[in-house]
Coordinates of C-alpha atoms and ligand atoms in Angstrom, one line a residue:
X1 CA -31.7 -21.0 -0.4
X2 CA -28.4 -20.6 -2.5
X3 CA -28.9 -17.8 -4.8
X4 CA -28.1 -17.8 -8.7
X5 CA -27.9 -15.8 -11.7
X6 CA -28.6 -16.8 -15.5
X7 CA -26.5 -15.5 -17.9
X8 CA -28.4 -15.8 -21.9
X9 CA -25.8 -15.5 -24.9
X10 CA -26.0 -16.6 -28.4
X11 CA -30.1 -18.5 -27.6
X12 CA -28.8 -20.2 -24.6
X13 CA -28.7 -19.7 -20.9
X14 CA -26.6 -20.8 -17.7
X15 CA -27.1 -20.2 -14.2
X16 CA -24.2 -19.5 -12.5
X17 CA -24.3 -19.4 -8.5
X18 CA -24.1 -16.3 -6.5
X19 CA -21.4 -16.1 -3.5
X20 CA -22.6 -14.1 -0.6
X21 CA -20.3 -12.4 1.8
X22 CA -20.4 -11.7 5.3
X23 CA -21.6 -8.2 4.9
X24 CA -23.4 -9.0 2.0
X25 CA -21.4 -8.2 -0.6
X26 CA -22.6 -10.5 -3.6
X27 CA -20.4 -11.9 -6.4
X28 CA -21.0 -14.4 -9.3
X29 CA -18.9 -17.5 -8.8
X30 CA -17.7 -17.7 -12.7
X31 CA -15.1 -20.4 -12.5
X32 CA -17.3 -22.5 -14.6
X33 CA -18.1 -20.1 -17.4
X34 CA -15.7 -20.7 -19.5
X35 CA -15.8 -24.6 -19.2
X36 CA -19.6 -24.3 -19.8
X37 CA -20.3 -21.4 -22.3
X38 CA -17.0 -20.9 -24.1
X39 CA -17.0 -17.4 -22.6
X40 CA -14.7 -15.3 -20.2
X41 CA -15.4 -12.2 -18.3
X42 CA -13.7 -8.7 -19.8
X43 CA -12.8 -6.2 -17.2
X44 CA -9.8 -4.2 -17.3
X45 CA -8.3 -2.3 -13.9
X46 CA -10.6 -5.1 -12.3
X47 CA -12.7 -3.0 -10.9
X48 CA -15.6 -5.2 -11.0
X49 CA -13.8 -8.5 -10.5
X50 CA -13.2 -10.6 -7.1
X51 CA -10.1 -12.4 -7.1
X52 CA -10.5 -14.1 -3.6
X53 CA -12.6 -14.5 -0.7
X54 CA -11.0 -13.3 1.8
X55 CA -11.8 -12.8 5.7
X56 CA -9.1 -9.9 6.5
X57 CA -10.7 -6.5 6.1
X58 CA -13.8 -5.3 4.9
X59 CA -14.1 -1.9 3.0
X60 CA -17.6 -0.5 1.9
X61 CA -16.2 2.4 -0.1
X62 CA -20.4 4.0 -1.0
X63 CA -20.4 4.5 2.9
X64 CA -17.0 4.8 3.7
X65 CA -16.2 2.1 5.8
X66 CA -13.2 0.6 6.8
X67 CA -12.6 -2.4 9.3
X68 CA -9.7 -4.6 10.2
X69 CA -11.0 -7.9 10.8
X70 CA -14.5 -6.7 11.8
X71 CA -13.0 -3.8 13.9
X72 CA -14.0 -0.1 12.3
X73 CA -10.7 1.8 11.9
X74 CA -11.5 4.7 13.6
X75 CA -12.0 2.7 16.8
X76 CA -8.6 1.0 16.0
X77 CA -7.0 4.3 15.4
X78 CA -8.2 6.0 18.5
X79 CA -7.2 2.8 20.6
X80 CA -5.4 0.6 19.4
X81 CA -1.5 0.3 18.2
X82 CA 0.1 0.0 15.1
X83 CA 1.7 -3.4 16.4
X84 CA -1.4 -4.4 18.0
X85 CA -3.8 -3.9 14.9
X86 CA -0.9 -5.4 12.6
X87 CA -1.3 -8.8 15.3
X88 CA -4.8 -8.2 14.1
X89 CA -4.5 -8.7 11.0
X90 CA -1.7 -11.0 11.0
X91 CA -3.6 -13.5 13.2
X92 CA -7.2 -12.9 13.2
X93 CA -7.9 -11.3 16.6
X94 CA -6.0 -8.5 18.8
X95 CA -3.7 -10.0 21.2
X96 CA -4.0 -10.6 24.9
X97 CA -1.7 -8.6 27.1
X98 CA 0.1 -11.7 27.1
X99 CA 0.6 -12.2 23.6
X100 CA 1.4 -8.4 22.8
X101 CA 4.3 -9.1 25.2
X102 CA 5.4 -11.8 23.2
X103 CA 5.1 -10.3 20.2
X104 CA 6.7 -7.3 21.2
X105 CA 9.8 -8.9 22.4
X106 CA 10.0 -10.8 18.8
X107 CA 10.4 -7.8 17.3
X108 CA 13.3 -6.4 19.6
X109 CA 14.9 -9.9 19.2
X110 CA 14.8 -9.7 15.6
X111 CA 15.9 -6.1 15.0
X112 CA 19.0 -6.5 14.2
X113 CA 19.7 -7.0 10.2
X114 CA 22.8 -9.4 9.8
X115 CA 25.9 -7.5 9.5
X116 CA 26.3 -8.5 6.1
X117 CA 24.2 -7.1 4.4
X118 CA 25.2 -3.7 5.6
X119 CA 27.6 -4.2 2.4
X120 CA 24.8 -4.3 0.2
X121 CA 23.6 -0.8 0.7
X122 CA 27.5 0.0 -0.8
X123 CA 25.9 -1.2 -3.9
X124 CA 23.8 1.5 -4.7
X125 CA 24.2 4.8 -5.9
X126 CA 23.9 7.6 -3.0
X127 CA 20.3 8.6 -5.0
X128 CA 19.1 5.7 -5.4
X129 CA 15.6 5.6 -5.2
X130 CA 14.1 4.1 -1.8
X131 CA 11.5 2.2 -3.1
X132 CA 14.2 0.5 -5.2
X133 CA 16.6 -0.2 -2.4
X134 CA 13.6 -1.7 0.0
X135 CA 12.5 -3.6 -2.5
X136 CA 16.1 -5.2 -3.2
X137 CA 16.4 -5.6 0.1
X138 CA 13.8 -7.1 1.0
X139 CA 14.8 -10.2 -1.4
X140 CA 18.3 -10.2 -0.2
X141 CA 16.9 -10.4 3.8
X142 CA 15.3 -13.1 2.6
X143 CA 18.7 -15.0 1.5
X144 CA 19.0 -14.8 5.4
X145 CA 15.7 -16.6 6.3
X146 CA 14.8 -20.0 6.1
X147 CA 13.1 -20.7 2.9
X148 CA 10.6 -23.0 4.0
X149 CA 7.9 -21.8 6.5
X150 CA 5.7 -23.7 8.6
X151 CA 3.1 -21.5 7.6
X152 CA 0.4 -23.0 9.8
X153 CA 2.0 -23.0 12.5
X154 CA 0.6 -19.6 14.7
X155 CA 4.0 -19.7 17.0
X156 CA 6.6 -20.0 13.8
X157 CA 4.9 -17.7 11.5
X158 CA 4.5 -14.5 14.9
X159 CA 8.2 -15.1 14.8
X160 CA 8.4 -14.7 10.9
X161 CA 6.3 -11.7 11.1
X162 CA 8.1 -10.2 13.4
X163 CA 11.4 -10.7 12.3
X164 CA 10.1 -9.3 8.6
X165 CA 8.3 -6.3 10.1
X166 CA 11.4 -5.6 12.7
X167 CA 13.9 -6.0 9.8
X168 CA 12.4 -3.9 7.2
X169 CA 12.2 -1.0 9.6
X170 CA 15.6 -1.4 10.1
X171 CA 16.7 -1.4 6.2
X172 CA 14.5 1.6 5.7
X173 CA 16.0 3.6 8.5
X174 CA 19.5 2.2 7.3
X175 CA 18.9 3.2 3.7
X176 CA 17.9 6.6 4.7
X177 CA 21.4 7.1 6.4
X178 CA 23.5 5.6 3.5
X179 CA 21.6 8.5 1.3
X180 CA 22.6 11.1 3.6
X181 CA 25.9 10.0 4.3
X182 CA 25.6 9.5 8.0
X183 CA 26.5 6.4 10.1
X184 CA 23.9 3.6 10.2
X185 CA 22.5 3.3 13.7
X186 CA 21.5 0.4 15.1
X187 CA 18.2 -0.1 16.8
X188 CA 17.9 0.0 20.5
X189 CA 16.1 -2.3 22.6
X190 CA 14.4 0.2 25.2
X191 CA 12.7 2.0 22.5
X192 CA 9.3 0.6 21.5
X193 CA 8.5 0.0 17.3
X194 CA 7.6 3.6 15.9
X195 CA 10.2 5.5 18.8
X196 CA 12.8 2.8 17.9
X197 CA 12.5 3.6 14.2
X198 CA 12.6 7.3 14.7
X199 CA 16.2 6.8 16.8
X200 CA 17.4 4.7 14.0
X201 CA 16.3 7.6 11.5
X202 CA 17.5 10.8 13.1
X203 CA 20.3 10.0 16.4
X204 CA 23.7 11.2 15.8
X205 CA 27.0 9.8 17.0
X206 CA 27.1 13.0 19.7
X207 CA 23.4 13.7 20.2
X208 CA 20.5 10.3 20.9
X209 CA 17.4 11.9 19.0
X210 CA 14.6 11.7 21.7
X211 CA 11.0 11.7 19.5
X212 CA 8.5 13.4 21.1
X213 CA 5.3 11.7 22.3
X214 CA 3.3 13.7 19.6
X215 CA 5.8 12.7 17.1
X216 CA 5.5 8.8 18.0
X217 CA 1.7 9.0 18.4
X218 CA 1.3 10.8 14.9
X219 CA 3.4 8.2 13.1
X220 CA 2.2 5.3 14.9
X221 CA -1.3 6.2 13.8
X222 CA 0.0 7.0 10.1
X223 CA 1.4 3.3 10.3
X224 CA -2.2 1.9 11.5
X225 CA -4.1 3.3 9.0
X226 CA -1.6 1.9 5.9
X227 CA -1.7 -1.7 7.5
X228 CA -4.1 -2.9 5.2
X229 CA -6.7 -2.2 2.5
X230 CA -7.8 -5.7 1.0
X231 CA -7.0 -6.0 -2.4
X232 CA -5.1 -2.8 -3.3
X233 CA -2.6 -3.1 -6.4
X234 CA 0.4 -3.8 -4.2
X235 CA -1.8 -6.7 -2.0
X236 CA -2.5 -8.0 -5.3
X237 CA 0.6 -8.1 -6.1
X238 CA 2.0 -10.1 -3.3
X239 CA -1.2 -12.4 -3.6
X240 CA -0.3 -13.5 -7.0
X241 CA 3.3 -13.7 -6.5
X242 CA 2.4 -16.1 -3.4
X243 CA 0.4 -17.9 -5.5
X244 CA 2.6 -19.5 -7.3
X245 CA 4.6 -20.7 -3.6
X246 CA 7.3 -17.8 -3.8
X247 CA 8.6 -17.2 -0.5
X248 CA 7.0 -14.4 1.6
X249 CA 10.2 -12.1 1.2
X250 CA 9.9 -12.9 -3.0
X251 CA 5.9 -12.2 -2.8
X252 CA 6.7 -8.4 -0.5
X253 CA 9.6 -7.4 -2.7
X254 CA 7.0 -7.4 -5.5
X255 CA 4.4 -5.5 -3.4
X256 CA 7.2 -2.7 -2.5
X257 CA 7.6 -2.3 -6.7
X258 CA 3.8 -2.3 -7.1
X259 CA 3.4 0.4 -3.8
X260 CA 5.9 2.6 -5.4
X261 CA 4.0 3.8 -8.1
X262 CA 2.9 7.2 -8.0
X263 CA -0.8 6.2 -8.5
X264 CA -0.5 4.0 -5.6
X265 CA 1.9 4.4 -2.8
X266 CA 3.9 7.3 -4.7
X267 CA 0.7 9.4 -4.1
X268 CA 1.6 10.7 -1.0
X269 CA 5.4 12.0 -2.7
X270 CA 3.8 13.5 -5.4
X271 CA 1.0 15.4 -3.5
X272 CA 3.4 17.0 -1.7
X273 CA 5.5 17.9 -4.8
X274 CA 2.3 19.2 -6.4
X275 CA 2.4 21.5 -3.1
X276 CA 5.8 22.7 -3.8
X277 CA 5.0 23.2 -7.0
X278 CA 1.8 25.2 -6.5
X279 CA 3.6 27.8 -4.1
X280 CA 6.7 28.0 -5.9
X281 CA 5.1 29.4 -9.2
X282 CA 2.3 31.1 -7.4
X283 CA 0.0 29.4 -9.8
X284 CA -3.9 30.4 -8.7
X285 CA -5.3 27.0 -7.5
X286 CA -8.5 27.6 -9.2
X287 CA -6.8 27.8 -12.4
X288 CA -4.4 24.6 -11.6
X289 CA -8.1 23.2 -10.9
X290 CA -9.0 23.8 -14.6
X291 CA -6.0 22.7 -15.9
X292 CA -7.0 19.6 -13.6
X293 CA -9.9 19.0 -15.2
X294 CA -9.1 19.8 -19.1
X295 CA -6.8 16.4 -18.9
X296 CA -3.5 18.7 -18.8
X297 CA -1.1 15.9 -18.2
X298 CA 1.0 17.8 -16.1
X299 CA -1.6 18.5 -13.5
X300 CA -3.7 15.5 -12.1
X301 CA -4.7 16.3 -8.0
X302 CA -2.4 14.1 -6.4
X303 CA -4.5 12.4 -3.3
X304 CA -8.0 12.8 -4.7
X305 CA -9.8 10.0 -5.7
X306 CA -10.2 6.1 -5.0
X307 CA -10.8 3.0 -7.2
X308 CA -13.4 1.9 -4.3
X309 CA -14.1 5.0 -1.9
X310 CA -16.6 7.2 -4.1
X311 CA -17.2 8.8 -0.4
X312 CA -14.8 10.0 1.8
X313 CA -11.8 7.8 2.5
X314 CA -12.3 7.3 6.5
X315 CA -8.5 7.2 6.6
X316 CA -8.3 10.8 5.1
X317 CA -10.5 12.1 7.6
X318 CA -8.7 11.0 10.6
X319 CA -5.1 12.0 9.0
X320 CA -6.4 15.2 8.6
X321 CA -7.4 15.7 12.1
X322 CA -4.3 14.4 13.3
X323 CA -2.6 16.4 11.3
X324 CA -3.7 19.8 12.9
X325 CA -3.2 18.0 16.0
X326 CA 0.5 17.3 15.8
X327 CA 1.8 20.9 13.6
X328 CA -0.3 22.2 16.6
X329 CA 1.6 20.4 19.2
X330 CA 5.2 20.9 17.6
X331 CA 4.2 24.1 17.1
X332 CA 5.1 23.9 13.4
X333 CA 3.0 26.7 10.8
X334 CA 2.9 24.3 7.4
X335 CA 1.9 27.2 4.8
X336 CA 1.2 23.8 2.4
X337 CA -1.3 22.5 4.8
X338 CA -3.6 25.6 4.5
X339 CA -2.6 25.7 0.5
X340 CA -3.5 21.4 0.5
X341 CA -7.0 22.4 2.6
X342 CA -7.7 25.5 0.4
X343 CA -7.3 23.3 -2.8
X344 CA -9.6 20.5 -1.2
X345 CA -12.4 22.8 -0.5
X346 CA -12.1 24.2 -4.0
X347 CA -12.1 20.9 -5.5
X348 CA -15.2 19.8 -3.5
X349 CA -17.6 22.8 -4.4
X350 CA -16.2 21.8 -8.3
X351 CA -19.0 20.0 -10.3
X352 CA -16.0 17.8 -11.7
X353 CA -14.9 16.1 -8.8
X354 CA -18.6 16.0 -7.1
X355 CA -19.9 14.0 -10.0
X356 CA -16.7 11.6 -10.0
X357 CA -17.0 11.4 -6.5
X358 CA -13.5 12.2 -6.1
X359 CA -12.8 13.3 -2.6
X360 CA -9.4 12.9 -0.3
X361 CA -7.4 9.6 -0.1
X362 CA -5.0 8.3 2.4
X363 CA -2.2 10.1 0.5
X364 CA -3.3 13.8 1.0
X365 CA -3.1 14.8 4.2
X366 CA 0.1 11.9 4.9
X367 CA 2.5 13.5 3.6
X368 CA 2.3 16.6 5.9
X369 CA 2.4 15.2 8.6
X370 CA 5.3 13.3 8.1
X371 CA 7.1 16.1 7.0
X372 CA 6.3 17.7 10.0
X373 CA 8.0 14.8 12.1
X374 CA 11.2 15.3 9.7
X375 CA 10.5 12.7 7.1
X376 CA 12.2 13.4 4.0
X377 CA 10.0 13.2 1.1
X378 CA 11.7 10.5 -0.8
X379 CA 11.0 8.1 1.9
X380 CA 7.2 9.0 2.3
X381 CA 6.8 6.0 -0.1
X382 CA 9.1 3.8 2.6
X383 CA 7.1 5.0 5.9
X384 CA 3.3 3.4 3.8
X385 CA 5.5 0.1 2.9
X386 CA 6.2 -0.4 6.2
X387 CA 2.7 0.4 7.5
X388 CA 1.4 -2.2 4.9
X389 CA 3.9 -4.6 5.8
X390 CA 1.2 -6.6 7.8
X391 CA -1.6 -6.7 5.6
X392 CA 0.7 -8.0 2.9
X393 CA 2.1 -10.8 5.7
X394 CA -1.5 -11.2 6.3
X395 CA -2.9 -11.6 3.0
X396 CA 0.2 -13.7 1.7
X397 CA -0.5 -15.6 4.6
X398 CA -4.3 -16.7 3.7
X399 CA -3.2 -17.0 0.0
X400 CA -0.7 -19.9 0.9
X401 CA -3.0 -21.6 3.7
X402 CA -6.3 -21.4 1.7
X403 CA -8.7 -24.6 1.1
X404 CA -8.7 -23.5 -2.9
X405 CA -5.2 -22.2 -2.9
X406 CA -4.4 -22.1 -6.6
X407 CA -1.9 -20.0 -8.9
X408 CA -3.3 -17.3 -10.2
X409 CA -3.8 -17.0 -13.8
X410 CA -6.2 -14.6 -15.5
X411 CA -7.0 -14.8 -19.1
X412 CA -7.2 -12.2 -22.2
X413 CA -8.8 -11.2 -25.4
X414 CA -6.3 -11.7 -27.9
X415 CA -6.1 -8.6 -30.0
X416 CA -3.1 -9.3 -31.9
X417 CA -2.4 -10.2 -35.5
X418 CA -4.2 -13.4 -36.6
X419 CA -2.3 -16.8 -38.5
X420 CA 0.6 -15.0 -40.9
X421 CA 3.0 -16.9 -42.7
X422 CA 6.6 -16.5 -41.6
X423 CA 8.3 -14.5 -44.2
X424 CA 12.5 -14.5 -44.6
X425 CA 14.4 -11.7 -43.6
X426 CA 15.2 -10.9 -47.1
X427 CA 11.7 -11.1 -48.2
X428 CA 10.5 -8.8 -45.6
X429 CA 9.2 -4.9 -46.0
X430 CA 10.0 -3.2 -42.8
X431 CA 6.5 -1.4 -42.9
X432 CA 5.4 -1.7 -39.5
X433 CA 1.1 -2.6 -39.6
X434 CA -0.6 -0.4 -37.1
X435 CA -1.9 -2.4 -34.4
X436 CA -4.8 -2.4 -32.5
X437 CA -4.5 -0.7 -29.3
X438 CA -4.6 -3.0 -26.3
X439 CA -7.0 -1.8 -23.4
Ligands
CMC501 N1 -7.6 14.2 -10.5 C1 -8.3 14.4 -11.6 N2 -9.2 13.6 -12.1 C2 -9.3 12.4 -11.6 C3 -8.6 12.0 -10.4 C4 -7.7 13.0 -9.9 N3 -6.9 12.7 -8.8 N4 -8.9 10.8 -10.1 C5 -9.8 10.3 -11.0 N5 -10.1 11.3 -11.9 C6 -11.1 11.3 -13.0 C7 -10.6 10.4 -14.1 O1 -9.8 11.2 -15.0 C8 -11.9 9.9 -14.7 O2 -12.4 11.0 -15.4 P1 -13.3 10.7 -16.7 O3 -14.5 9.8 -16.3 O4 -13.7 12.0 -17.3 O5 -12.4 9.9 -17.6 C9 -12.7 9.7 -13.4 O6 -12.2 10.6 -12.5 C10 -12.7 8.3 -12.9 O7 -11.3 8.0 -12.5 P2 -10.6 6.7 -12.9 O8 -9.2 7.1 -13.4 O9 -11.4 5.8 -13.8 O10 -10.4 6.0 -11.5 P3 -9.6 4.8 -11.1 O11 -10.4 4.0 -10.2 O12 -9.1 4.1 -12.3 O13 -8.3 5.4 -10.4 C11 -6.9 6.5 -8.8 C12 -8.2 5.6 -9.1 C13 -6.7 6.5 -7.3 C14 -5.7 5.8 -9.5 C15 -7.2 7.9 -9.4 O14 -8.3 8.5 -8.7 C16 -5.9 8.8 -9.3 O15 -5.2 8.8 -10.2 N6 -5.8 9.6 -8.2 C17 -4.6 10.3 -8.0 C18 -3.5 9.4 -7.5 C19 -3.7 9.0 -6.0 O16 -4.0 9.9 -5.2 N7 -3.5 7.8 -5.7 C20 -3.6 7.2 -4.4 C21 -4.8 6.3 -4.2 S1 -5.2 5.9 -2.6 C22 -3.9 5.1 -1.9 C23 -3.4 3.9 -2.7 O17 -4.1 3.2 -3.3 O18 -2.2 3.7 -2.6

């Protein structure tokens, strides 16, 4: 039996009818509320509102459970590959041995970025933020596409995907060298996805850069575990923007500028610069730890806390493991790793962040590690873009071939002045009204 629930306001009532989700997660279907009672829902951050049904990845964030279309992340992380699990997501089930092939040899055909648009990178100043140029980029690769996809089409959209997620490795590694002031390198076809990007990074004219298997693995895994994370701020993003038809390049250059905020993507820069920070004054962590919790808006812990996890982020866990596996492996002593685990165990026995249930994210432990395979800070922001590029092609992909595709439009509580009469300028006061603080 369908389920409902009655909402009462003002002597009257209206049932409204209750969506259930595969795993049970229950929502009330309000599309009608307004039409009906003259009423919309209020709820700011959206932390309590479902904007879609959607059939990608399923996140129970009381119990700490992550799964890529039905497949629990750990398993995927353990197993699987970052191309493989981005297939996943992409298309619904992990490819045959066949169709990995395939795939794979998409994205070496489509490595390549057009020579032309090497010239664009000369636009921007040599500190330009990374973020900005991906993001720029991004729109500009897609002056190079095709505008119109066949979107339902499984063979011509692999081939878009792969192209996109080829490409935008490409520009990232590119934009890295153009900061630096070292020659672009172009992409090799013997090297798989994550050892392919690291050549492109770090190879000289004189010496090939040969990553080491730990290096790969670790990165691979960090790219796995970004791929997706239903709807996010950034996967939002790039839903709404795709719901009013943009093209997929228009939709992802807006989910780059969400990502790159520091209390999204940006996390994993800033917890590391909270690291420098901490050692270079010396600062006890206890007492950054109370500054932390008196509101001192200079010193929020970067990589604590989650808008759905009020357990521990699974992703966090396995980052941390790997992260003593590969300083272990290259041999590398990170004095912030034991200063990051020190602050996390101090922040866990604190009454503050046990009753907020704020624990690790994602963004913690990240950043180490990718320090520790020679990432420069600036692009940590750039390596979780590119891990997410499949769960934005993915969800972009389910917002333009849906059976209630519609744009998206939210509505508001108007808060603003009410009817005033238009006054000329020479009539006017100048004294500016205080208004009303919008939430
Ligand atoms: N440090 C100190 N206090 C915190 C933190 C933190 N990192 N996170 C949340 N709180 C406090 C917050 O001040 C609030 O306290 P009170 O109830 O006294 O006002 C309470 O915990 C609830 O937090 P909130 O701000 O309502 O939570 P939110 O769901 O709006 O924000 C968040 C989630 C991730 C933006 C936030 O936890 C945060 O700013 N964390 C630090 C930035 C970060 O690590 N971001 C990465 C998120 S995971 C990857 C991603 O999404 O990209």
């Amino acid at each position: 039996m369908s389920k409902t629930a009655t909402i009462s306001y003002d002597g009257n009532s209206w049932e409204l009818p209750v969506v259930v989700g595969t795993e049970n997660e229950a929502g009330i279907d309000i599309s009608t509320l307004r039409a009906s009672t003259g009423l919309i829902t209020l709820d700011s951050g959206y932390g309590n509102t479902g904007a879609c049904q959607s059939n990608i990845t399923f996140i129970d964030g009381e119990q700490g459970i992550l799964r890529y279309r039905g497949y629990p992340i750990d398993e995927l992380a353990e197993r699987s590959t970052f191309i493989e699990s981005a297939y996943l997501l992409i298309f619904g089930e992990l490819p045959t041995m066949a169709q990995a092939q395939e795939f794979s040899d998409l994205l070496t055909r489509h490595q390549f970025i057009h020579e032309d648009m090497l010239h664009h990178f000369d636009g921007f100043p040599h500190d330009a933020p990374p973020m900005a140029i991906l993001s720029a980029m991004v729109n500009a690769l897609g002056c190079y596409q095709p505008l119109f996809l066949q979107i339902e089409d499984d063979d011509h959209f692999a081939e878009v995907a792969a192209r996109l997620m080829s490409k935008v490795r490409t520009i990232a590694a590119a934009s890295y060298r153009k900061t630096i002031g070292r020659p672009i390198n172009y992409p090799r076809s013997d090297l798989r996805y994550t050892a392919n990007f690291l050549h492109m990074m770090f190879s000289l004219p004189y010496k090939p850069y040969e990553p080491s298997d730990a290096a790969v693995s670790a990165l691979d895994k960090l790219l796995l575990l970004h791929a997706d994370h239903e709807q996010n701020c950034s996967t939002s993003t790039v839903r709404m923007v795709g719901s009013a038809q943009a093209t997929l390049h228009a939709s992802i250059a807006a989910g780059v500028c969400a990502l790159w905020g520091p209390l999204h993507g940006g996390a994993n820069t800033a917890v590391i610069k909270m690291l420098q920070e901490l050692q270079a004054s010396g600062e006890k962590l206890e007492s950054f730890v109370e500054r932390v919790k008196k509101g001192d808006k200079n010193a929020r812990l970067m990589g604590f806390g989650h808008r759905v996890y009020k357990n521990f982020d699974p992703r966090a866990n396995i980052i941390k493991r790997a992260c003593d596996r590969v300083l272990d492996t290259l041999g590398i002593h990170d004095p912030q790793l034991e200063l990051a685990k020190r602050l996390e165990e101090i922040a866990l026995k604190d009454d503050y962040f046990v009753s907020r249930k704020l624990y690790p994210n994602v963004d913690y432990y990240s950043g180490i590690i990718m320090k520790a395979i020679g990432i420069p800070v600036d692009m940590f922001t750039v390596m979780f873009a590119i891990g997410r590029l499949p769960g934005w092609i993915a969800h972009w992909r389910e917002v333009r071939t849906g059976a209630s595709a519609r744009i998206d439009r939210p509505r508001q509580i108007y808060t603003g002045p009410t009817l005033r009469k238009y006054v000329d300028i020479h009539g006017r006061n100048g004294i500016v009204t205080p208004q009303k603080k919008a939430s």
